[in-house]
Short mmCIF file of C-alpha atoms in Angstrom, two decimals:
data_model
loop_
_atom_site.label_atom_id
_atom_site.label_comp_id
_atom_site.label_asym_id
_atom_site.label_seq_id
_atom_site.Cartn_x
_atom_site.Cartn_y
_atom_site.Cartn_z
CA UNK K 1 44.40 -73.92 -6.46
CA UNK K 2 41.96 -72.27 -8.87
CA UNK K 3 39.08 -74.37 -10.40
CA UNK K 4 40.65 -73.90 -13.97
CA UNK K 5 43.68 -75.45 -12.65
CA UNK K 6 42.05 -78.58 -11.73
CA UNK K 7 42.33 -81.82 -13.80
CA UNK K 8 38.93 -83.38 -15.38
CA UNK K 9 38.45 -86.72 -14.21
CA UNK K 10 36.09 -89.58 -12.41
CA UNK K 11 32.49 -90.34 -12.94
CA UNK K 12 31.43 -86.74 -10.94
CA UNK K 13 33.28 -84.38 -12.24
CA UNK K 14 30.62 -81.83 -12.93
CA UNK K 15 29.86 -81.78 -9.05
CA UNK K 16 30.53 -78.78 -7.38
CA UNK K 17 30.29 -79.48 -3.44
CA UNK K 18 30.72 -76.89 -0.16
CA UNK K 19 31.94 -79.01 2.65
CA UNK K 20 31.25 -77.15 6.06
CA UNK K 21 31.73 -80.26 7.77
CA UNK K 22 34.89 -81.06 10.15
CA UNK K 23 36.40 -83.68 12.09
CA UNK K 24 35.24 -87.29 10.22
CA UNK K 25 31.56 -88.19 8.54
CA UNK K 26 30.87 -85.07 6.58
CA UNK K 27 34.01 -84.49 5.61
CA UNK K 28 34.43 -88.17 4.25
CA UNK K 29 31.98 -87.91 2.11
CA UNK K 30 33.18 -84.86 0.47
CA UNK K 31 36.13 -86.63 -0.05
CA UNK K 32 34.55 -89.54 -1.93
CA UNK K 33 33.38 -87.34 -4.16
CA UNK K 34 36.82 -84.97 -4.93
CA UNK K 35 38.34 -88.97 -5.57
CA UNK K 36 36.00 -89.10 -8.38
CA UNK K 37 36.60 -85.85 -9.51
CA UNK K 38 33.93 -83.63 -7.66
CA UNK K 39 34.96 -80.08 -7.15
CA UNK K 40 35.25 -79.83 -3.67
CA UNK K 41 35.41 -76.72 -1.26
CA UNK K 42 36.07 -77.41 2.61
CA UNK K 43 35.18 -74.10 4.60
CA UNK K 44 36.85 -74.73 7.58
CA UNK K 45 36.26 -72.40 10.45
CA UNK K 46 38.10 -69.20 12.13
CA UNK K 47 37.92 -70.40 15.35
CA UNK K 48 40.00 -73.33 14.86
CA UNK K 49 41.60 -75.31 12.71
CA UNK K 50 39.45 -78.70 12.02
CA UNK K 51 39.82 -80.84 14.71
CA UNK K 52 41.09 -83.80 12.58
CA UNK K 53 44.72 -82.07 11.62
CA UNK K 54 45.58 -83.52 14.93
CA UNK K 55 46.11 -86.87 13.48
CA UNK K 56 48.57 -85.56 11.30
CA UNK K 57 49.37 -88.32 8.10
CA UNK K 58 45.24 -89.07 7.95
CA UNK K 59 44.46 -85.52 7.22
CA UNK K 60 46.48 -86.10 4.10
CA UNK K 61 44.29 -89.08 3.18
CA UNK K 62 40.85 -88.20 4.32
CA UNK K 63 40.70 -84.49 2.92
CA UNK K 64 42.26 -85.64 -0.54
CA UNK K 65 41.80 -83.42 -3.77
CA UNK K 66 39.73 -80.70 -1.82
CA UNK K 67 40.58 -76.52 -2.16
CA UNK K 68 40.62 -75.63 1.71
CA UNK K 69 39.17 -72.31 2.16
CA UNK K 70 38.61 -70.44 5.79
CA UNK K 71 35.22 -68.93 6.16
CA UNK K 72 33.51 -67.50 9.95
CA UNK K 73 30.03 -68.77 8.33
CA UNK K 74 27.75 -67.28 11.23
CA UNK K 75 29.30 -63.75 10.68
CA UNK K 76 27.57 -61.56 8.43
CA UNK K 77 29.43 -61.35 5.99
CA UNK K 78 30.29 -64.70 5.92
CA UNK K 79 26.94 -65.98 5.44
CA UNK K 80 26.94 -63.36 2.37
CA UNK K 81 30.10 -65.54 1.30
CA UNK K 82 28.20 -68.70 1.64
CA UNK K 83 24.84 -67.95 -0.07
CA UNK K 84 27.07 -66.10 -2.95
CA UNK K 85 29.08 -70.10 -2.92
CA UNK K 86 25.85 -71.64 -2.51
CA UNK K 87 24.31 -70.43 -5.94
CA UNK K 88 27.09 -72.41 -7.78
CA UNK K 89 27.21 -75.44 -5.58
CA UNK K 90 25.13 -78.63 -6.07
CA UNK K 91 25.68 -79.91 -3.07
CA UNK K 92 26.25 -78.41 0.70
CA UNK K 93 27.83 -81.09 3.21
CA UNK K 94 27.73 -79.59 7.15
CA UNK K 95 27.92 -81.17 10.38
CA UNK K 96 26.31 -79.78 13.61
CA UNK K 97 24.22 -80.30 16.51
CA UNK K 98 20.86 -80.22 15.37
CA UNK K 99 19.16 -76.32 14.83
CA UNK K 100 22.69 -74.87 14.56
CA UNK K 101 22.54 -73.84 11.10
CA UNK K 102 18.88 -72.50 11.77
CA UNK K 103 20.13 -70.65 14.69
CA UNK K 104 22.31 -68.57 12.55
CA UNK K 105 19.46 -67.45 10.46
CA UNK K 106 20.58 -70.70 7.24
CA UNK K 107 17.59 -73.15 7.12
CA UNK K 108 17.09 -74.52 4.20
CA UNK K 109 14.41 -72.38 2.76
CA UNK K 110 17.20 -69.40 2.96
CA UNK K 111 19.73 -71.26 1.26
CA UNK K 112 17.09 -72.89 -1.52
CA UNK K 113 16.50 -69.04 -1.80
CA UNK K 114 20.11 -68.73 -3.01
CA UNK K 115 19.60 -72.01 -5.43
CA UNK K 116 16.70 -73.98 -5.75
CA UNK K 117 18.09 -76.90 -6.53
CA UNK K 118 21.00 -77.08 -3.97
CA UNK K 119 20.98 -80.58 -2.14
CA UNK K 120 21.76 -80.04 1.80
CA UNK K 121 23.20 -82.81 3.79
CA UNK K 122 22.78 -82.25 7.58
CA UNK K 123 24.98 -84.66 9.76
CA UNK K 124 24.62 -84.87 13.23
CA UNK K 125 24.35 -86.94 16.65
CA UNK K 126 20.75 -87.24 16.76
CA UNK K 127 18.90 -85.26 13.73
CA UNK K 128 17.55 -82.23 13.52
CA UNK K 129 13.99 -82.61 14.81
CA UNK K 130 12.28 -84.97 17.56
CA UNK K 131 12.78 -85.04 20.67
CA UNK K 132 14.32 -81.21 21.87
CA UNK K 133 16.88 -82.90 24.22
CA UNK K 134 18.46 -85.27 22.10
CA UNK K 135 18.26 -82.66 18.98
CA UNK K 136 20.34 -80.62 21.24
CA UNK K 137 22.58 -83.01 22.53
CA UNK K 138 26.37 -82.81 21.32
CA UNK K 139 28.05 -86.48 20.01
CA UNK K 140 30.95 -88.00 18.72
CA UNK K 141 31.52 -91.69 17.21
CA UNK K 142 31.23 -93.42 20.70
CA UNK K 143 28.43 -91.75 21.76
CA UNK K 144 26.57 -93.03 18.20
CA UNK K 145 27.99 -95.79 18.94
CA UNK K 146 26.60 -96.27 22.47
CA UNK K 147 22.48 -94.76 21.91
CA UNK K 148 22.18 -96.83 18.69
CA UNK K 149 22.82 -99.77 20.58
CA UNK K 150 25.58 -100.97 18.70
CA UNK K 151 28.10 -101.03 21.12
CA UNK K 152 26.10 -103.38 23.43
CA UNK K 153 26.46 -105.82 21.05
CA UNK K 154 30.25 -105.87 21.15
CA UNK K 155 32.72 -106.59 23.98
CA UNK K 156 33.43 -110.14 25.98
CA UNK K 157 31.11 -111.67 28.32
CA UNK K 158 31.40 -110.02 31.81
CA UNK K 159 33.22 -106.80 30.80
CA UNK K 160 31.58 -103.54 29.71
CA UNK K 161 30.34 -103.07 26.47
CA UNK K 162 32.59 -102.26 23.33
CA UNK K 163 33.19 -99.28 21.43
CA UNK K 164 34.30 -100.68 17.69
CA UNK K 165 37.57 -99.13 16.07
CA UNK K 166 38.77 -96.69 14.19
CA UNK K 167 35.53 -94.72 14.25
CA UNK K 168 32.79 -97.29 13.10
CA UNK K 169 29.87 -94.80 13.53
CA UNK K 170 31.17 -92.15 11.60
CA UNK K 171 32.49 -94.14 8.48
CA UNK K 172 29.51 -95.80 8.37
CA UNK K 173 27.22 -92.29 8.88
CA UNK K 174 29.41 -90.79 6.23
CA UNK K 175 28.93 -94.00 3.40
CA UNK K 176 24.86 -93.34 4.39
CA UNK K 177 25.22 -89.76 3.89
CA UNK K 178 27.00 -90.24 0.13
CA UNK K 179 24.47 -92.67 -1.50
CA UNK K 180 22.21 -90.10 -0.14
CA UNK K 181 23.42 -87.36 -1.20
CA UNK K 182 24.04 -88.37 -5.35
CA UNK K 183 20.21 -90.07 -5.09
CA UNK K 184 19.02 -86.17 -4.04
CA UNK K 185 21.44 -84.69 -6.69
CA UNK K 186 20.41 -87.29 -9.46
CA UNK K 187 16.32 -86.21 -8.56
CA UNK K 188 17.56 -82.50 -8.41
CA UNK K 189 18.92 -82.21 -11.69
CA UNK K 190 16.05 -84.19 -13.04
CA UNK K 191 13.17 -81.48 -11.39
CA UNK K 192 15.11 -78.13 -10.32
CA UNK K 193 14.07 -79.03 -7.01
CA UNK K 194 16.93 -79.38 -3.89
CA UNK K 195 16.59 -81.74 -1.01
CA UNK K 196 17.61 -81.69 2.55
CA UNK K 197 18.95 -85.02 3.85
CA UNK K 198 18.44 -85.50 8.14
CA UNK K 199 21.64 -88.14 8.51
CA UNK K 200 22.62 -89.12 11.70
CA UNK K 201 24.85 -91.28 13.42
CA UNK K 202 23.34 -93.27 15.53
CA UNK K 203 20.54 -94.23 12.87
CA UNK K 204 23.23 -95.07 10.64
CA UNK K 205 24.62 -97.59 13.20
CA UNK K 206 20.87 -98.87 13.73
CA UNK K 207 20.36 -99.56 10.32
CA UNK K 208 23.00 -101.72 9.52
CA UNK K 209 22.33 -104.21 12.75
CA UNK K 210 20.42 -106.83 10.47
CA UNK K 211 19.06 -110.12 11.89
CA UNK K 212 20.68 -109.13 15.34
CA UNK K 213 17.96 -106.00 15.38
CA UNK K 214 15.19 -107.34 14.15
CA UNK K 215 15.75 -110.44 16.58
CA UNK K 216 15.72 -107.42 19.09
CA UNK K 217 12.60 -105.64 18.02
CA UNK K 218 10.23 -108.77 17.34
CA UNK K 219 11.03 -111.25 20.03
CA UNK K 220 13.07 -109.63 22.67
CA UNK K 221 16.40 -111.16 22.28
CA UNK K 222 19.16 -108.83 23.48
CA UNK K 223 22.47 -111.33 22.28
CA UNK K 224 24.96 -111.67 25.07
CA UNK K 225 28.45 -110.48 24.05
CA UNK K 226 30.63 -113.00 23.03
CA UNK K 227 33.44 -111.26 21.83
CA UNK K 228 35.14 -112.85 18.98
CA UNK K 229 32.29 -115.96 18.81
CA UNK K 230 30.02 -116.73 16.14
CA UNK K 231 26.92 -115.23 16.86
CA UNK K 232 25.32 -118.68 15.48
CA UNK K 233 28.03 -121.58 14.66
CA UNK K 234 29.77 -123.00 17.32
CA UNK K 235 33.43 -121.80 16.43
CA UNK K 236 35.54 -119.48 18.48
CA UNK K 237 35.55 -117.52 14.62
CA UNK K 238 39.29 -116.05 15.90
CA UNK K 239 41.12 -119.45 16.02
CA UNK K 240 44.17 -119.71 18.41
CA UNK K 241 47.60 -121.43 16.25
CA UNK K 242 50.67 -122.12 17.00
CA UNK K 243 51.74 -118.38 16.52
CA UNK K 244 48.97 -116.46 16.26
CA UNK K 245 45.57 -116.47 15.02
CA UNK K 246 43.54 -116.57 12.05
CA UNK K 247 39.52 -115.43 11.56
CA UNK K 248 37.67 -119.08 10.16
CA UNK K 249 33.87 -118.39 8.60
CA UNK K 250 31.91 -121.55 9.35
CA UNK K 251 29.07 -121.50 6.67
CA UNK K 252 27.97 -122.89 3.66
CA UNK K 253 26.64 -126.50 3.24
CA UNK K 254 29.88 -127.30 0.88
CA UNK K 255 32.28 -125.74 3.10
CA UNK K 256 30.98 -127.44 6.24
CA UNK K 257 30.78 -130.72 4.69
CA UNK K 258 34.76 -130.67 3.50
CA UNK K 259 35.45 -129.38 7.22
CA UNK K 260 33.20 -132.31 8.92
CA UNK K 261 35.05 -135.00 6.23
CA UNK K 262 38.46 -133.52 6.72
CA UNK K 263 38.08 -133.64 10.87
CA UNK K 264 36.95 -137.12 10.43
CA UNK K 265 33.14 -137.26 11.19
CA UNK K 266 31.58 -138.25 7.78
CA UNK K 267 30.53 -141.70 9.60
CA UNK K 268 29.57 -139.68 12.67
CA UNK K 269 25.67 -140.25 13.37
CA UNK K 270 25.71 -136.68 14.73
CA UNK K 271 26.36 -134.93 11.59
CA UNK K 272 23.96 -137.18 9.78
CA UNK K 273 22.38 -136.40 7.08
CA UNK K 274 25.84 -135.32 5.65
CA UNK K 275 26.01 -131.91 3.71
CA UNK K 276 22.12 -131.38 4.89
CA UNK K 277 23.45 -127.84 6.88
CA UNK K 278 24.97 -124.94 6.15
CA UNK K 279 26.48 -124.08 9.85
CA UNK K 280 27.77 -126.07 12.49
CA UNK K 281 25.27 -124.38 14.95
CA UNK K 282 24.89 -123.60 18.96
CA UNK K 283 21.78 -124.70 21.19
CA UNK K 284 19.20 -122.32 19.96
CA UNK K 285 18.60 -119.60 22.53
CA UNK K 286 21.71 -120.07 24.28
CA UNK K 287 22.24 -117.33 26.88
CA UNK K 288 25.70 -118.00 28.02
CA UNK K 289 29.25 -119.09 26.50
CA UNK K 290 28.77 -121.67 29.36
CA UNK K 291 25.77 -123.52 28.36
CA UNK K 292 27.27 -126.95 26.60
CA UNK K 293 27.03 -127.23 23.05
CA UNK K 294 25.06 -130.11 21.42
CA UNK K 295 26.91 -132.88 20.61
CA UNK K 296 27.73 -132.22 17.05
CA UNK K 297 28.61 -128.62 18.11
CA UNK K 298 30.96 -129.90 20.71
CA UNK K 299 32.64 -132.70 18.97
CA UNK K 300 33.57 -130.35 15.83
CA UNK K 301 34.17 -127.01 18.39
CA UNK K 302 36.65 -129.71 19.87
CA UNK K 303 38.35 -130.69 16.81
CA UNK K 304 38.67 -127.20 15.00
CA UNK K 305 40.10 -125.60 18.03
CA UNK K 306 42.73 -128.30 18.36
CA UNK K 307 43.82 -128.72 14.42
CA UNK K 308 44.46 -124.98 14.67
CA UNK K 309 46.57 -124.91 17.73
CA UNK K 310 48.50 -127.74 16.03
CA UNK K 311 49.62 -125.76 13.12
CA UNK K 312 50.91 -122.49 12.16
CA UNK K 313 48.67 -119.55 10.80
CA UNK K 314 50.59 -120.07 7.55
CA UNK K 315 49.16 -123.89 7.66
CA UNK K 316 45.91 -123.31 8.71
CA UNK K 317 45.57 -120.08 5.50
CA UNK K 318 46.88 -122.38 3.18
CA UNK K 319 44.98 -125.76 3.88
CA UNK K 320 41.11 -124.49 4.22
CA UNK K 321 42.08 -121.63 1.28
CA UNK K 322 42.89 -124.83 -0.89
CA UNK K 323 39.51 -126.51 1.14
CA UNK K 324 37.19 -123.49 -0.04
CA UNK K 325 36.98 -122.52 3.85
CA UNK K 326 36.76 -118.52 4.47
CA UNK K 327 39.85 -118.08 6.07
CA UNK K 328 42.23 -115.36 6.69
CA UNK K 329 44.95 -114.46 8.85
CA UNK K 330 44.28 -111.35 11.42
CA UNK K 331 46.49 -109.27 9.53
CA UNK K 332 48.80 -106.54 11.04
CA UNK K 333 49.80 -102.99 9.11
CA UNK K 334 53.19 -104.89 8.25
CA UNK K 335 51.75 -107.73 7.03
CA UNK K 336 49.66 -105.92 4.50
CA UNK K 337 52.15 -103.87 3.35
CA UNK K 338 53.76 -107.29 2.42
CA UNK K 339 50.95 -109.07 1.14
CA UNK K 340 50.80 -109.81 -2.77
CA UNK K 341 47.34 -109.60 -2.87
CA UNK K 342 47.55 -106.29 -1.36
CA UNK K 343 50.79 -105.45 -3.65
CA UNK K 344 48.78 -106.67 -6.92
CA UNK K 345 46.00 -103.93 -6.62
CA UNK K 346 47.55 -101.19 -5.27
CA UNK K 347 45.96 -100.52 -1.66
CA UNK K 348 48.34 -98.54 -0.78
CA UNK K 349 49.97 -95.88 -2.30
CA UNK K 350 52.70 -92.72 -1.98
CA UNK K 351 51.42 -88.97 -2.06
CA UNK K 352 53.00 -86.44 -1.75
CA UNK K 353 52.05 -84.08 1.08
CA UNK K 354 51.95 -80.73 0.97
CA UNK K 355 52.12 -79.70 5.15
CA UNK K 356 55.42 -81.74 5.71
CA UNK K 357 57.21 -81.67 2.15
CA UNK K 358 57.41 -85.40 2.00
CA UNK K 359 55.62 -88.71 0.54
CA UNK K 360 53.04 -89.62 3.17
CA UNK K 361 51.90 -93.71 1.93
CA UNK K 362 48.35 -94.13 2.21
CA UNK K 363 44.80 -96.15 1.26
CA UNK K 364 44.67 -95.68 -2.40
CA UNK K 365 40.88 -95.05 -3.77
CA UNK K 366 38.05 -97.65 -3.67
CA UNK K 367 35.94 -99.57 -4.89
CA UNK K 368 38.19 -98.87 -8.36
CA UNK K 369 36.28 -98.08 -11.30
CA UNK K 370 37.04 -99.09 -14.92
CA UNK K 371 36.36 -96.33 -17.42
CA UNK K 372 36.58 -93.64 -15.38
CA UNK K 373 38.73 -93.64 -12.56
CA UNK K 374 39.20 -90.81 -9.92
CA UNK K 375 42.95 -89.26 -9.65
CA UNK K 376 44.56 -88.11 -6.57
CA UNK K 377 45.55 -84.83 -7.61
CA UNK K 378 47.06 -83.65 -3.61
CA UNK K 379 46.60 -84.85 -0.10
CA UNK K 380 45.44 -82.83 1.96
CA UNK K 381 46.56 -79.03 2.24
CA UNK K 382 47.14 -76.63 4.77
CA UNK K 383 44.54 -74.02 6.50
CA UNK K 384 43.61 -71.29 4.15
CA UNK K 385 45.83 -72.44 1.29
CA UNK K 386 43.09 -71.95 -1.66
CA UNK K 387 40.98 -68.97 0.41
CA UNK K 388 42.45 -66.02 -1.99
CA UNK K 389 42.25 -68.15 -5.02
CA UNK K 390 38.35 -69.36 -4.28
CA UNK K 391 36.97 -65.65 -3.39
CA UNK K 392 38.82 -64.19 -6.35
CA UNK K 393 36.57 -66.90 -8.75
CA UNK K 394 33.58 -65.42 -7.00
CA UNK K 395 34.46 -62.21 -7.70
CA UNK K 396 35.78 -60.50 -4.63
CA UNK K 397 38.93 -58.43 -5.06
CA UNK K 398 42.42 -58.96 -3.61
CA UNK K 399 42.02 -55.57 -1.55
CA UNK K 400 38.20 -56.92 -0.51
CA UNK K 401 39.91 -60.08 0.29
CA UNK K 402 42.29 -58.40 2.65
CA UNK K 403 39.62 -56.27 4.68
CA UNK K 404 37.73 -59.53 5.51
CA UNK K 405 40.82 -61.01 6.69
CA UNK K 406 41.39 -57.71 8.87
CA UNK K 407 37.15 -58.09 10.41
CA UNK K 408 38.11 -62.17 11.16
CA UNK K 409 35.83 -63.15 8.23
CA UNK K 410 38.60 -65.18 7.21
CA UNK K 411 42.05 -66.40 8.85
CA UNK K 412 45.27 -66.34 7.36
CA UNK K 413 47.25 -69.99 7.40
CA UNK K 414 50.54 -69.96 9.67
#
């Protein structure tokens, strides 16, 4: 696909972005942007093909809109290629251990040599500067997941401590790494002057810890995993029914109020003064799911667990949704492919995919914007599909095409 061929759409559609990224953070954030029109260039190596083509459907989804272009960046001549992309780009996306891209002679002073006011997003493990052994230390999503401490704060109490799925760490390192990234390119265009953004993952996962950190860091408190618990009301938050389960948010002083009236405890001296709390909480401090709640705790614990069991998911949904309780089922893939709610706006969608010929259904874009929406213009192609297309925009000819294909520079698609 040649840039003229591409539609004009979205709120960023005079964004021109390299992605050297691969696998999951870097390159979702590059494909944020192509949603909203960004024109988006993945450079995706000669020794491989990027790793996430192994999930097959997903690469569809998550590389979205961009040109896919193969590129041996450390080469010589490849880095010629790059700084020659890197004078039209606003923005370059890679993802590394830390000092890679310095090691092959591209810090950021060389490539703000090529453009000034290029905006360089660096993803990685552990950064590129502090402390030598952890800069040079290779990581994936579990292993962000296990130094930033969030995984200690997930899992059931006795067993090991819990990796979240699909990929917490890098989702969340990649939505860090795009408000980032247009706050750098907003400045840039505003002062001629480029920015390098240091994103990591396990920082990412740090940062969005809130009261459960800062509990950590000021007094000491490491919580105790509780698994599906409420870290602070005294619910089991998944709620056992008659045929399966549904996720109930204790909070609020209104909604806690109906929920004490409806079980029957208005008159109760233990929930005296009535409406005066927003949570039905635990003992403060509590170390163990063992400890026994105080006696409000216990008595509503007791009554909420046994309502649910009495009734069917459907039940429980439809009587606190009509109560103002935060309720929903735990929902499976089939059940939100059947959901109205999820029919009405259009999560999911068909695309057609260009590897396997067919209509692959997928997460449509989000959040959804009002005057100027993004477009899915393709899912994601195959290797090297746009490579002769992209080089011949920047000049090079079809026979000076060929002869880097022949020294490896670049790698023809199967």
């Amino acid at each position: 696909m040649k840039s003229s061929e591409r539609p004009k759409f979205g709120n960023l559609q005079n964004l021109k972005v390299l992605n050297a990224g691969a696998v999951i953070a870097a390159p979702f954030v590059c494909e944020l942007f192509a949603e909203q029109g960004a024109d988006v260039i993945e450079l995706e190596s000669t020794m491989a093909p990027d790793m996430y083509r192994m999930y097959g459907d997903a690469w569809s989804v998550d590389r979205r809109n961009q040109r896919m272009m193969t590129l041996n960046i450390p080469s010589p001549e490849g880095k010629e290629i790059l700084l020659q992309m890197v004078k039209w780009a606003d923005v370059l996306v890679e993802s590394s251990k830390g000092g890679t891209w310095a090691k092959w002679g591209l810090t950021d002073e060389v490539l703000w040599e090529a453009n000034p006011a290029l905006v360089i997003l660096h993803i990685s493990g552990f950064g590129n500067w502090g402390d030598p052994d952890y800069v040079r230390k290779a990581s994936f999503d579990p292993i962000g997941q296990a130094f930033s401490g969030y995984s200690n704060l997930n899992g059931f109490p006795g067993c090991p401590p819990n990796v979240t799925k699909p990929f917490t760490g890098d989702f969340a390192t990649a939505l860090m790494g795009a408000w980032a990234t247009l706050a750098a390119v907003i400045r840039a265009r505003e002062t001629g002057e480029g920015e390098s953004i240091d994103c990591t993952q396990f920082e990412s996962l740090v940062r969005i810890q809130g009261a459960t950190l800062s509990d950590g860091i000021n007094h000491g408190i490491q919580p105790m995993r509780i698994g599906n618990e409420d870290l602070v009301g005294a619910c089991a938050g998944s709620q056992k029914c008659k045929d399966g389960y549904v996720q109930v948010a204790v909070g609020g002083a209104g909604p806690v109020r109906k929920l004490v009236e409806f079980f029957g405890f208005a008159d109760d001296e233990d929930f005296q003064p009535l409406g005066s709390y927003a949570s039905i909480t635990r003992a403060p401090g509590c170390k163990s799911l063992d400890e026994p709640l105080p006696p409000r705790a216990a008595k509503f614990r007791a009554a909420l667990d046994s309502w649910c069991e009495e009734h069917t998911v459907e039940e429980v949904n439809r009587t606190f949704s009509e109560m103002g309780i935060p309720v929903s089922p735990h929902m499976t893939y089939a059940m939100m492919l059947e959901d109205p709610h999820y029919q009405a706006r259009e999560v999911f969608i068909d695309v057609h995919d260009e590897i396997t010929g067919k209509d692959v259904k997928q997460v449509n874009m989000m959040p959804k914007f009002s005057k100027h929406p993004g477009q899915i213009i393709r899912g994601g192609a195959k290797y090297n599909t746009d490579t002769n297309d992209i080089l011949e925009e920047f000049g090079y000819s079809p026979e000076e095409i060929e002869l880097l294909y022949e020294k490896g520079v670049l790698k023809k698609g199967e």
